[in-house]
Each structure stands twice: as C-alpha cells, then as structure tokens.
C-alpha cells in the first residue's frame, strides 16, 4: 500500500472515532449479544423484507425500503444507508438491526428518530459476525444469514418503533477500497437469493478522483454513469430495477493513456486456466462534449413501400431530417429510398452545408409510400458507394416488412450484402413493426460491426432513430481488433480462446469495451489491441498478471457462458434460413441438420452447468425435467429451436427472440433471474433456478440440487449428511467461504452440493414459520 493509501486509511479510522460521541464496542460473548432475542424482532434489510422473531410475532416489522448513498473519494468510500421500517402492530416494538458490511469497514455514525436513549451500535469483526449468524440461525431456524459469512457486521437495537408507525434508521460506515493497478472496486453486501429480493433499494454512488476516470462498470446491476467532469460523476441504478437481487458491485478505472484497460479473472481448475473479463475505456477528455472525434459519412436507407403509409412514413421522414441536420461540420450524407425501385438523393455522399441541407429537406418531404419492398438492391446500393476519405462510413437502414420484390431469399441477401460491403460500412438496421425478417436484419448489422434496433408498433420511429444516432456521436476508436501475443509480440495460439465478441464494435463517446474469454496456464496474459484512434492507426500493448484471479469473480464465467449460448443460438437461427425456405406440408417433419444438433447439445450443457436459461431451455427448470437424462433434454431443446428459432422469421415471436439474443450476446451484467421475453413479448423470470457463486442449483421438490452433482440420478443420494452446529458443519462453512460459495447454505430447504468430490447434504433445524 502506498503512502497516500495509508494516509487515507488513518483518516478513515480517525474520523470514525472522532466524529461521534456514541459508544462503539465489540461483543465478547454470544450470550450477551443475543440476550433478549426472543422478545425482539431481527431486522436484516439486506436479507429479509420483514423482521424475524423466535416467538411467533403477529405483526412483524416491515422493511419498506433502503436508500444507499455512497461517496468515493480516491479509494476512501463512505456508505450511508437509510433503512425505513414500519410497525403494523398495535404495540411498541423493539428491533435488532443487523447490517453486514465489508471486512475492514469502520462505523462512522448510527442514529434513528425518536430514540428513548443514546443509540449504541456494535461493529463485529468477521469471526464474531459468523458466531452471531450461527446463533441466530439456530434460534430462528432460518439459514439466510449464513450467506454473509466472511463479512463484518453492524448490530444495534432500535427502540421504539411506534404502533402503526414508521422509523427511519441511518447508518454510515467507511472503508478503504482495494485497488488493482488502475481499477478500484466497491461492493455493497446484499443477498443474492431470488426469493428474498422484494425490498426496494435505491443506490447512488458519487465518484470523485484526483485522477481522470476512464470507465465505470457494474457486473451486477444495470447502471447509468452521469459524468460531471474528468474526475468522476454519479452512478445510479437504471430502468427502475430497485429489487434486483445480489450484492451491488462497481468498478471504475483511472485513466492511463488513450486506452485504459483492466482484467478480472476467475480460476477454473478443471480447464487448467480460467475465464477473463477485459474492461477497456477511453480518455475522459475525449468523452466530453465538444471533444475532438472522428467525422462520419452517413447514408440513410428509407423504406417507402406501401406498408409505410400513414404515420410511419411521416415519422421516418422526420427522423431522416433530424439526423441529417444533426451532423457536424465536415461530415457527409446521402439518402437512398426504396420500394419496387431504388432512388437516391445523390450519386455519392455529399458534405453537409447550407445548400445540401436545403436540397435534402425538399427531397425527403417529397417521398411518398407505395409499392413493394426491394430490400436487396437498396442495401447493395448503399454499401457499393465510393467512400468519403477519412470519414467513418455508417448506414442507417429502415424497413417495416419482408422483402417482396427482386431477390427475396434471406440467405442470398445476407451473402450478397456481406460480399458487396468492401468499404466496411457499419449498417445499423431498424425493424419497424412485427412484419420484418428479424434474423436477416440482425445478421446484416452484426456482420458489419453494427446492431439492430426493434421499433415496436406503438413506438415512434423518429424517436428510436434519433436516439440511436445520438449514441453514435463522436467515434473515437474505430475497427478495434484484439489478439493474444507472447512476450516478443508474436501472435500466440491456444493461450486465449472463445473470445466474445469475436468482432469488436467501434467505440463511441461514453462507450466501454467488455471482452470475455477463456485462458489456459498461469499467465501473464498479453494482448495487442489495434484500431483507428481519432482517425489515426494505433497499436496498444496490454499485459495482465493472473495472481489476483479469484473465486469471487465467478460472475465472469457465467457472463461468458451467457454470451456463448447467445452466439450458438443465433447460429442456429441463421442456419434456419435454409431450413425454413424448404417447402413442406403441415405433416412434414423439419429436416434435422447435424450441425444444429451439435450446437443444441452444447447449449444444453452450458445452460445446465452455469444455470443460464433461455426460452429454448427454460424447461430445464421444470420440476418434471430429469437433469440426468441428457438425451431427452437435448431432444426437447432441439425441437424448441426448430419450432421457434428456425420457423419464426417474422412476427412478434421473431422479434422477441431477436431482443433476447441481442441482450444476451452483449451481456455484461448478471441476469440472476434468467429474464427473457416470451412469444407474446412478456417478461418471464425463472425463480426455481438459483445461481450461487460458481454453482447452479435447480429446485426439485424440497431439494436444491447442485448441477455438478447430477450424474445418473436427477436427485443424487448424499455421500455425507452434515448437521448444522456440528464441528463438521464449521469445516464445511469454512471451505465454502474460501470458495465464495457460502450462499449455498442460505438456500433453505435441503441443498445437495458437491464439495471435495463428495455430495453433501446439510440438515438444519426445521424452519420457523
């Protein structure tokens, strides 16, 4: 630890002791800690939505919500938690508040409203915390708290909680965050159990750094980073995901050159290596408004077939004008419109100026919708244009229907487009409504370093097009390519494999690069990253040691598996273009492509091992599915792929599959509940499959079955039965904590899991009601 870090730690400790007149002490006996437990309500806001009590309490105290506000200043983190309690009963109640905290944290303050005496909180170190958890588990007969073995614990009494009244508790603790080279990591302990994720949380993190912050990343939750300046900004949960389960993890990287990179590694003894996540960010100054960036050449390809009549064509025209007028000085554009025939604004892209903009306005306003859809020729016309030198060539392709004129074969269209795109244009596609060939538009986009956007029937075309284009402002690193090399810079085969994405996207302002893959050996890992940085060719050498590979990074392997499953599912979907085109009657079975069967088998294996389910493999979660019968599983999955991925090329179901695959293919955060869209585009959550550490558990009756234990029986017989509270239980808890798998013990019911080659079953006291 450097001198600055030591000074920060001393300051944290000094503030913790000097800023409060309250008494902070550590309990010396378990009996003292839990005296009066039977009369009190145990409140653990990171675990339960309501209090627990030894005696049957008719009116448990309810946790209405938690507000966590975190301030990080050069590795020194201050976490403020506001816990809102409600007493639905008719009498005053006392609560014992338990808050797991990272090891090494120190309490700064603790307070609540209407207190009858000066509040006293106790900070229990790891060993004391474990003893407290075990004692509470024994008394409450609920193992949920064992998930936090390895953490410290803040414990305090809260009195009074008035009848039918609310109480607000404020806890502030401080810690010095670990730094791995240029990456700083923060963690807020919370339960990863799906059944417990009902308390709404708001989480806000303010980052202030004396050094420029390149990128901010959360592998656990969807977040939005609002940059204030080069030294940081504010992170908030996005999309209203206030009940998303799991510990909140956040990393940010301190800038180091034009491209800043860091690596998180998860060791896997079975493979002789492990999994890695490479995070790369751009300079903070390059992401600010007005910063220098590469200029763009934009071609708009507009569908004006008869199905676009009415609001859709008017919205498309408005979107076209908004995008063109939003181009910067020195940027170029063209407009290609199509129905049965192909028309264009200019024979080649023109530089934006007052005259070309005026001409473009008149041209766009004159467009009328009629006729069929000649998608093939329209796209070829766009990609065959001669390029404008020193500009990044982009295409925005808008279509609302299936190809009906000219070449309509899905296979032929995507083959011809790929062959004709010799200038490397990025083709961003928009599927308007449900009547588009989603696999085709997605393939055209993916093979050109772009992406497809789905515009729902009730959505505004102008808003969706404009939203995407605003994200494409300021390309900074174009055509990035990553390769593993040795110490001398020679390309190295075999050390790194199955890297996803295989083709890296361009990096625009605000973008960060998340690359996942597998490695062999003990490192170090060396990479060469090439690309065009602000229009100039660049090569960056990256090197990462693997000494800090840890079981705590199990999410890396699961994210890799999620992306791998999406790639394989998309490969089946693209193969389906050939199968779906074969004429057949209703009674004719689909031909089985051996390649499709091989891909399906691998998807089932990955889904079972990592607990990552999709609409094609969701049946694995069903009680009646025999996980030991792999032949039956593979057959069911293959049928699902044929009926959905192969046959559904257009319509709502095709678009829901497109949404699912696109989300999973770019996945960089946990999806603990295996959320996906069904055929009617409703969100589905799977709660009887639980991801814990590096394990995946499937609910079978009263049992939670570790997928690693399934051999020839769906519910294996245990090799060893271990009773809670025994010396052997303590050994098992210690081993699981070392593997970051202690959450296994919090599943409830009867968990069967593998440990050191044995199938273990833990017997707990019967759960309290």
GROMACS .gro file of N, CA, C and O in nm, residues 568-639:
model
  288
  568UNK      N    1  -2.434  -1.926  -3.003
  568UNK     CA    2  -2.475  -2.055  -3.058
  568UNK      C    3  -2.621  -2.054  -3.099
  568UNK      O    4  -2.658  -2.109  -3.204
  569UNK      N    5  -2.708  -1.990  -3.019
  569UNK     CA    6  -2.849  -1.981  -3.053
  569UNK      C    7  -2.868  -1.901  -3.182
  569UNK      O    8  -2.953  -1.936  -3.267
  570UNK      N    9  -2.791  -1.795  -3.198
  570UNK     CA   10  -2.802  -1.714  -3.319
  570UNK      C   11  -2.752  -1.793  -3.440
  570UNK      O   12  -2.808  -1.780  -3.550
  571UNK      N   13  -2.650  -1.876  -3.420
  571UNK     CA   14  -2.601  -1.959  -3.531
  571UNK      C   15  -2.711  -2.054  -3.578
  571UNK      O   16  -2.729  -2.075  -3.699
  572UNK      N   17  -2.786  -2.112  -3.483
  572UNK     CA   18  -2.898  -2.199  -3.519
  572UNK      C   19  -3.004  -2.119  -3.594
  572UNK      O   20  -3.061  -2.163  -3.695
  573UNK      N   21  -3.030  -1.998  -3.546
  573UNK     CA   22  -3.132  -1.914  -3.609
  573UNK      C   23  -3.092  -1.879  -3.752
  573UNK      O   24  -3.176  -1.880  -3.844
  574UNK      N   25  -2.964  -1.851  -3.774
  574UNK     CA   26  -2.919  -1.818  -3.909
  574UNK      C   27  -2.920  -1.941  -3.999
  574UNK      O   28  -2.954  -1.931  -4.118
  575UNK      N   29  -2.886  -2.059  -3.945
  575UNK     CA   30  -2.898  -2.183  -4.022
  575UNK      C   31  -3.043  -2.206  -4.066
  575UNK      O   32  -3.070  -2.263  -4.171
  576UNK      N   33  -3.135  -2.162  -3.981
  576UNK     CA   34  -3.275  -2.182  -4.008
  576UNK      C   35  -3.324  -2.116  -4.135
  576UNK      O   36  -3.431  -2.151  -4.186
  577UNK      N   37  -3.250  -2.020  -4.188
  577UNK     CA   38  -3.291  -1.955  -4.313
  577UNK      C   39  -3.299  -2.057  -4.425
  577UNK      O   40  -3.387  -2.048  -4.512
  578UNK      N   41  -3.210  -2.154  -4.426
  578UNK     CA   42  -3.210  -2.258  -4.528
  578UNK      C   43  -3.323  -2.357  -4.504
  578UNK      O   44  -3.397  -2.393  -4.595
  579UNK      N   45  -3.340  -2.399  -4.378
  579UNK     CA   46  -3.443  -2.498  -4.345
  579UNK      C   47  -3.582  -2.441  -4.364
  579UNK      O   48  -3.671  -2.506  -4.419
  580UNK      N   49  -3.604  -2.317  -4.319
  580UNK     CA   50  -3.737  -2.257  -4.328
  580UNK      C   51  -3.780  -2.234  -4.471
  580UNK      O   52  -3.899  -2.228  -4.501
  581UNK      N   53  -3.683  -2.222  -4.564
  581UNK     CA   54  -3.715  -2.194  -4.703
  581UNK      C   55  -3.757  -2.320  -4.780
  581UNK      O   56  -3.809  -2.310  -4.891
  582UNK      N   57  -3.737  -2.438  -4.721
  582UNK     CA   58  -3.773  -2.564  -4.788
  582UNK      C   59  -3.924  -2.584  -4.784
  582UNK      O   60  -3.983  -2.586  -4.674
  583UNK      N   61  -3.991  -2.598  -4.899
  583UNK     CA   62  -4.137  -2.618  -4.899
  583UNK      C   63  -4.174  -2.748  -4.828
  583UNK      O   64  -4.107  -2.849  -4.843
  584UNK      N   65  -4.281  -2.745  -4.749
  584UNK     CA   66  -4.326  -2.865  -4.680
  584UNK      C   67  -4.473  -2.850  -4.645
  584UNK      O   68  -4.525  -2.739  -4.634
  585UNK      N   69  -4.539  -2.963  -4.624
  585UNK     CA   70  -4.677  -2.961  -4.579
  585UNK      C   71  -4.679  -2.960  -4.427
  585UNK      O   72  -4.575  -2.977  -4.362
  586UNK      N   73  -4.797  -2.941  -4.370
  586UNK     CA   74  -4.808  -2.934  -4.225
  586UNK      C   75  -4.764  -3.061  -4.156
  586UNK      O   76  -4.723  -3.060  -4.040
  587UNK      N   77  -4.775  -3.175  -4.225
  587UNK     CA   78  -4.741  -3.303  -4.163
  587UNK      C   79  -4.597  -3.344  -4.188
  587UNK      O   80  -4.554  -3.451  -4.143
  588UNK      N   81  -4.525  -3.263  -4.263
  588UNK     CA   82  -4.386  -3.298  -4.293
  588UNK      C   83  -4.294  -3.248  -4.183
  588UNK      O   84  -4.296  -3.130  -4.148
  589UNK      N   85  -4.213  -3.338  -4.127
  589UNK     CA   86  -4.121  -3.300  -4.019
  589UNK      C   87  -4.007  -3.217  -4.075
  589UNK      O   88  -3.966  -3.233  -4.191
  590UNK      N   89  -3.958  -3.126  -3.994
  590UNK     CA   90  -3.842  -3.047  -4.035
  590UNK      C   91  -3.719  -3.136  -4.047
  590UNK      O   92  -3.697  -3.223  -3.962
  591UNK      N   93  -3.638  -3.116  -4.149
  591UNK     CA   94  -3.513  -3.193  -4.155
  591UNK      C   95  -3.420  -3.150  -4.042
  591UNK      O   96  -3.415  -3.033  -4.005
  592UNK      N   97  -3.347  -3.247  -3.986
  592UNK     CA   98  -3.256  -3.219  -3.875
  592UNK      C   99  -3.115  -3.202  -3.930
  592UNK      O  100  -3.056  -3.294  -3.985
  593UNK      N  101  -3.062  -3.082  -3.917
  593UNK     CA  102  -2.926  -3.052  -3.960
  593UNK      C  103  -2.831  -3.100  -3.851
  593UNK      O  104  -2.842  -3.057  -3.735
  594UNK      N  105  -2.735  -3.189  -3.882
  594UNK     CA  106  -2.641  -3.238  -3.779
  594UNK      C  107  -2.567  -3.125  -3.708
  594UNK      O  108  -2.537  -3.136  -3.589
  595UNK      N  109  -2.540  -3.016  -3.780
  595UNK     CA  110  -2.473  -2.902  -3.718
  595UNK      C  111  -2.561  -2.840  -3.611
  595UNK      O  112  -2.514  -2.798  -3.504
  596UNK      N  113  -2.691  -2.834  -3.639
  596UNK     CA  114  -2.784  -2.776  -3.543
  596UNK      C  115  -2.793  -2.862  -3.418
  596UNK      O  116  -2.801  -2.809  -3.306
  597UNK      N  117  -2.792  -2.992  -3.433
  597UNK     CA  118  -2.796  -3.082  -3.318
  597UNK      C  119  -2.672  -3.065  -3.230
  597UNK      O  120  -2.681  -3.061  -3.107
  598UNK      N  121  -2.557  -3.050  -3.292
  598UNK     CA  122  -2.433  -3.033  -3.216
  598UNK      C  123  -2.437  -2.902  -3.135
  598UNK      O  124  -2.398  -2.899  -3.017
  599UNK      N  125  -2.486  -2.796  -3.197
  599UNK     CA  126  -2.495  -2.668  -3.127
  599UNK      C  127  -2.595  -2.674  -3.012
  599UNK      O  128  -2.571  -2.620  -2.904
  600UNK      N  129  -2.707  -2.742  -3.036
  600UNK     CA  130  -2.809  -2.755  -2.932
  600UNK      C  131  -2.755  -2.831  -2.812
  600UNK      O  132  -2.778  -2.793  -2.696
  601UNK      N  133  -2.684  -2.940  -2.836
  601UNK     CA  134  -2.626  -3.019  -2.727
  601UNK      C  135  -2.533  -2.934  -2.641
  601UNK      O  136  -2.534  -2.944  -2.517
  602UNK      N  137  -2.455  -2.849  -2.704
  602UNK     CA  138  -2.362  -2.764  -2.630
  602UNK      C  139  -2.437  -2.658  -2.550
  602UNK      O  140  -2.400  -2.626  -2.436
  603UNK      N  141  -2.545  -2.605  -2.607
  603UNK     CA  142  -2.626  -2.506  -2.534
  603UNK      C  143  -2.686  -2.569  -2.409
  603UNK      O  144  -2.685  -2.508  -2.301
  604UNK      N  145  -2.739  -2.691  -2.419
  604UNK     CA  146  -2.797  -2.758  -2.303
  604UNK      C  147  -2.690  -2.782  -2.196
  604UNK      O  148  -2.715  -2.762  -2.077
  605UNK      N  149  -2.571  -2.821  -2.239
  605UNK     CA  150  -2.462  -2.844  -2.141
  605UNK      C  151  -2.428  -2.715  -2.068
  605UNK      O  152  -2.418  -2.713  -1.944
  606UNK      N  153  -2.410  -2.606  -2.141
  606UNK     CA  154  -2.376  -2.479  -2.079
  606UNK      C  155  -2.489  -2.428  -1.990
  606UNK      O  156  -2.465  -2.375  -1.881
  607UNK      N  157  -2.612  -2.445  -2.035
  607UNK     CA  158  -2.728  -2.397  -1.959
  607UNK      C  159  -2.737  -2.468  -1.825
  607UNK      O  160  -2.766  -2.406  -1.721
  608UNK      N  161  -2.712  -2.598  -1.824
  608UNK     CA  162  -2.719  -2.676  -1.701
  608UNK      C  163  -2.603  -2.643  -1.608
  608UNK      O  164  -2.622  -2.622  -1.488
  609UNK      N  165  -2.483  -2.636  -1.663
  609UNK     CA  166  -2.364  -2.612  -1.580
  609UNK      C  167  -2.367  -2.473  -1.516
  609UNK      O  168  -2.334  -2.458  -1.397
  610UNK      N  169  -2.407  -2.371  -1.593
  610UNK     CA  170  -2.398  -2.234  -1.544
  610UNK      C  171  -2.533  -2.177  -1.496
  610UNK      O  172  -2.538  -2.065  -1.447
  611UNK      N  173  -2.640  -2.254  -1.512
  611UNK     CA  174  -2.770  -2.205  -1.468
  611UNK      C  175  -2.819  -2.088  -1.550
  611UNK      O  176  -2.893  -2.003  -1.500
  612UNK      N  177  -2.781  -2.083  -1.679
  612UNK     CA  178  -2.822  -1.975  -1.768
  612UNK      C  179  -2.927  -2.031  -1.863
  612UNK      O  180  -2.896  -2.111  -1.952
  613UNK      N  181  -3.052  -1.990  -1.845
  613UNK     CA  182  -3.161  -2.045  -1.924
  613UNK      C  183  -3.218  -1.940  -2.019
  613UNK      O  184  -3.216  -1.820  -1.989
  614UNK      N  185  -3.268  -1.987  -2.132
  614UNK     CA  186  -3.331  -1.903  -2.232
  614UNK      C  187  -3.470  -1.960  -2.261
  614UNK      O  188  -3.511  -2.060  -2.202
  615UNK      N  189  -3.542  -1.897  -2.352
  615UNK     CA  190  -3.674  -1.951  -2.385
  615UNK      C  191  -3.664  -2.092  -2.442
  615UNK      O  192  -3.758  -2.171  -2.429
  616UNK      N  193  -3.550  -2.127  -2.502
  616UNK     CA  194  -3.534  -2.259  -2.561
  616UNK      C  195  -3.501  -2.366  -2.456
  616UNK      O  196  -3.525  -2.485  -2.478
  617UNK      N  197  -3.445  -2.325  -2.343
  617UNK     CA  198  -3.402  -2.422  -2.241
  617UNK      C  199  -3.470  -2.400  -2.106
  617UNK      O  200  -3.431  -2.460  -2.007
  618UNK      N  201  -3.572  -2.315  -2.102
  618UNK     CA  202  -3.641  -2.287  -1.976
  618UNK      C  203  -3.703  -2.412  -1.916
  618UNK      O  204  -3.724  -2.421  -1.794
  619UNK      N  205  -3.731  -2.513  -1.999
  619UNK     CA  206  -3.790  -2.638  -1.949
  619UNK      C  207  -3.698  -2.708  -1.849
  619UNK      O  208  -3.745  -2.790  -1.769
  620UNK      N  209  -3.568  -2.678  -1.850
  620UNK     CA  210  -3.476  -2.739  -1.755
  620UNK      C  211  -3.512  -2.704  -1.611
  620UNK      O  212  -3.477  -2.778  -1.518
  621UNK      N  213  -3.582  -2.593  -1.592
  621UNK     CA  214  -3.620  -2.551  -1.457
  621UNK      C  215  -3.744  -2.624  -1.408
  621UNK      O  216  -3.775  -2.617  -1.288
  622UNK      N  217  -3.816  -2.692  -1.496
  622UNK     CA  218  -3.940  -2.758  -1.457
  622UNK      C  219  -3.914  -2.874  -1.360
  622UNK      O  220  -3.816  -2.948  -1.376
  623UNK      N  221  -4.004  -2.891  -1.264
  623UNK     CA  222  -3.989  -2.998  -1.166
  623UNK      C  223  -3.976  -3.135  -1.233
  623UNK      O  224  -3.904  -3.222  -1.187
  624UNK      N  225  -4.049  -3.157  -1.341
  624UNK     CA  226  -4.050  -3.288  -1.403
  624UNK      C  227  -3.932  -3.318  -1.492
  624UNK      O  228  -3.920  -3.430  -1.544
  625UNK      N  229  -3.844  -3.220  -1.515
  625UNK     CA  230  -3.728  -3.243  -1.602
  625UNK      C  231  -3.620  -3.320  -1.529
  625UNK      O  232  -3.576  -3.280  -1.421
  626UNK      N  233  -3.579  -3.431  -1.588
  626UNK     CA  234  -3.474  -3.515  -1.531
  626UNK      C  235  -3.339  -3.463  -1.582
  626UNK      O  236  -3.302  -3.485  -1.698
  627UNK      N  237  -3.267  -3.394  -1.497
  627UNK     CA  238  -3.139  -3.336  -1.539
  627UNK      C  239  -3.037  -3.441  -1.576
  627UNK      O  240  -2.938  -3.411  -1.646
  628UNK      N  241  -3.057  -3.566  -1.530
  628UNK     CA  242  -2.962  -3.673  -1.561
  628UNK      C  243  -2.985  -3.732  -1.699
  628UNK      O  244  -2.898  -3.801  -1.752
  629UNK      N  245  -3.102  -3.705  -1.758
  629UNK     CA  246  -3.134  -3.761  -1.889
  629UNK      C  247  -3.099  -3.660  -1.997
  629UNK      O  248  -3.184  -3.589  -2.049
  630UNK      N  249  -2.973  -3.653  -2.031
  630UNK     CA  250  -2.926  -3.553  -2.127
  630UNK      C  251  -2.983  -3.577  -2.267
  630UNK      O  252  -3.006  -3.481  -2.342
  631UNK      N  253  -3.008  -3.703  -2.304
  631UNK     CA  254  -3.063  -3.730  -2.437
  631UNK      C  255  -3.201  -3.666  -2.452
  631UNK      O  256  -3.231  -3.601  -2.553
  632UNK      N  257  -3.285  -3.682  -2.349
  632UNK     CA  258  -3.419  -3.624  -2.354
  632UNK      C  259  -3.411  -3.471  -2.354
  632UNK      O  260  -3.488  -3.403  -2.424
  633UNK      N  261  -3.321  -3.415  -2.275
  633UNK     CA  262  -3.305  -3.269  -2.271
  633UNK      C  263  -3.265  -3.214  -2.407
  633UNK      O  264  -3.321  -3.115  -2.455
  634UNK      N  265  -3.166  -3.278  -2.469
  634UNK     CA  266  -3.118  -3.232  -2.598
  634UNK      C  267  -3.229  -3.239  -2.703
  634UNK      O  268  -3.243  -3.150  -2.788
  635UNK      N  269  -3.310  -3.345  -2.697
  635UNK     CA  270  -3.418  -3.361  -2.793
  635UNK      C  271  -3.523  -3.252  -2.775
  635UNK      O  272  -3.571  -3.194  -2.873
  636UNK      N  273  -3.559  -3.223  -2.651
  636UNK     CA  274  -3.659  -3.118  -2.625
  636UNK      C  275  -3.607  -2.982  -2.671
  636UNK      O  276  -3.680  -2.903  -2.732
  637UNK      N  277  -3.482  -2.953  -2.641
  637UNK     CA  278  -3.424  -2.825  -2.680
  637UNK      C  279  -3.417  -2.812  -2.832
  637UNK      O  280  -3.448  -2.706  -2.888
  638UNK      N  281  -3.380  -2.919  -2.901
  638UNK     CA  282  -3.373  -2.915  -3.047
  638UNK      C  283  -3.510  -2.887  -3.107
  638UNK      O  284  -3.522  -2.806  -3.201
  639UNK      N  285  -3.614  -2.949  -3.052
  639UNK     CA  286  -3.749  -2.923  -3.101
  639UNK      C  287  -3.788  -2.777  -3.077
  639UNK      O  288  -3.849  -2.713  -3.164
   0.00000   0.00000   0.00000
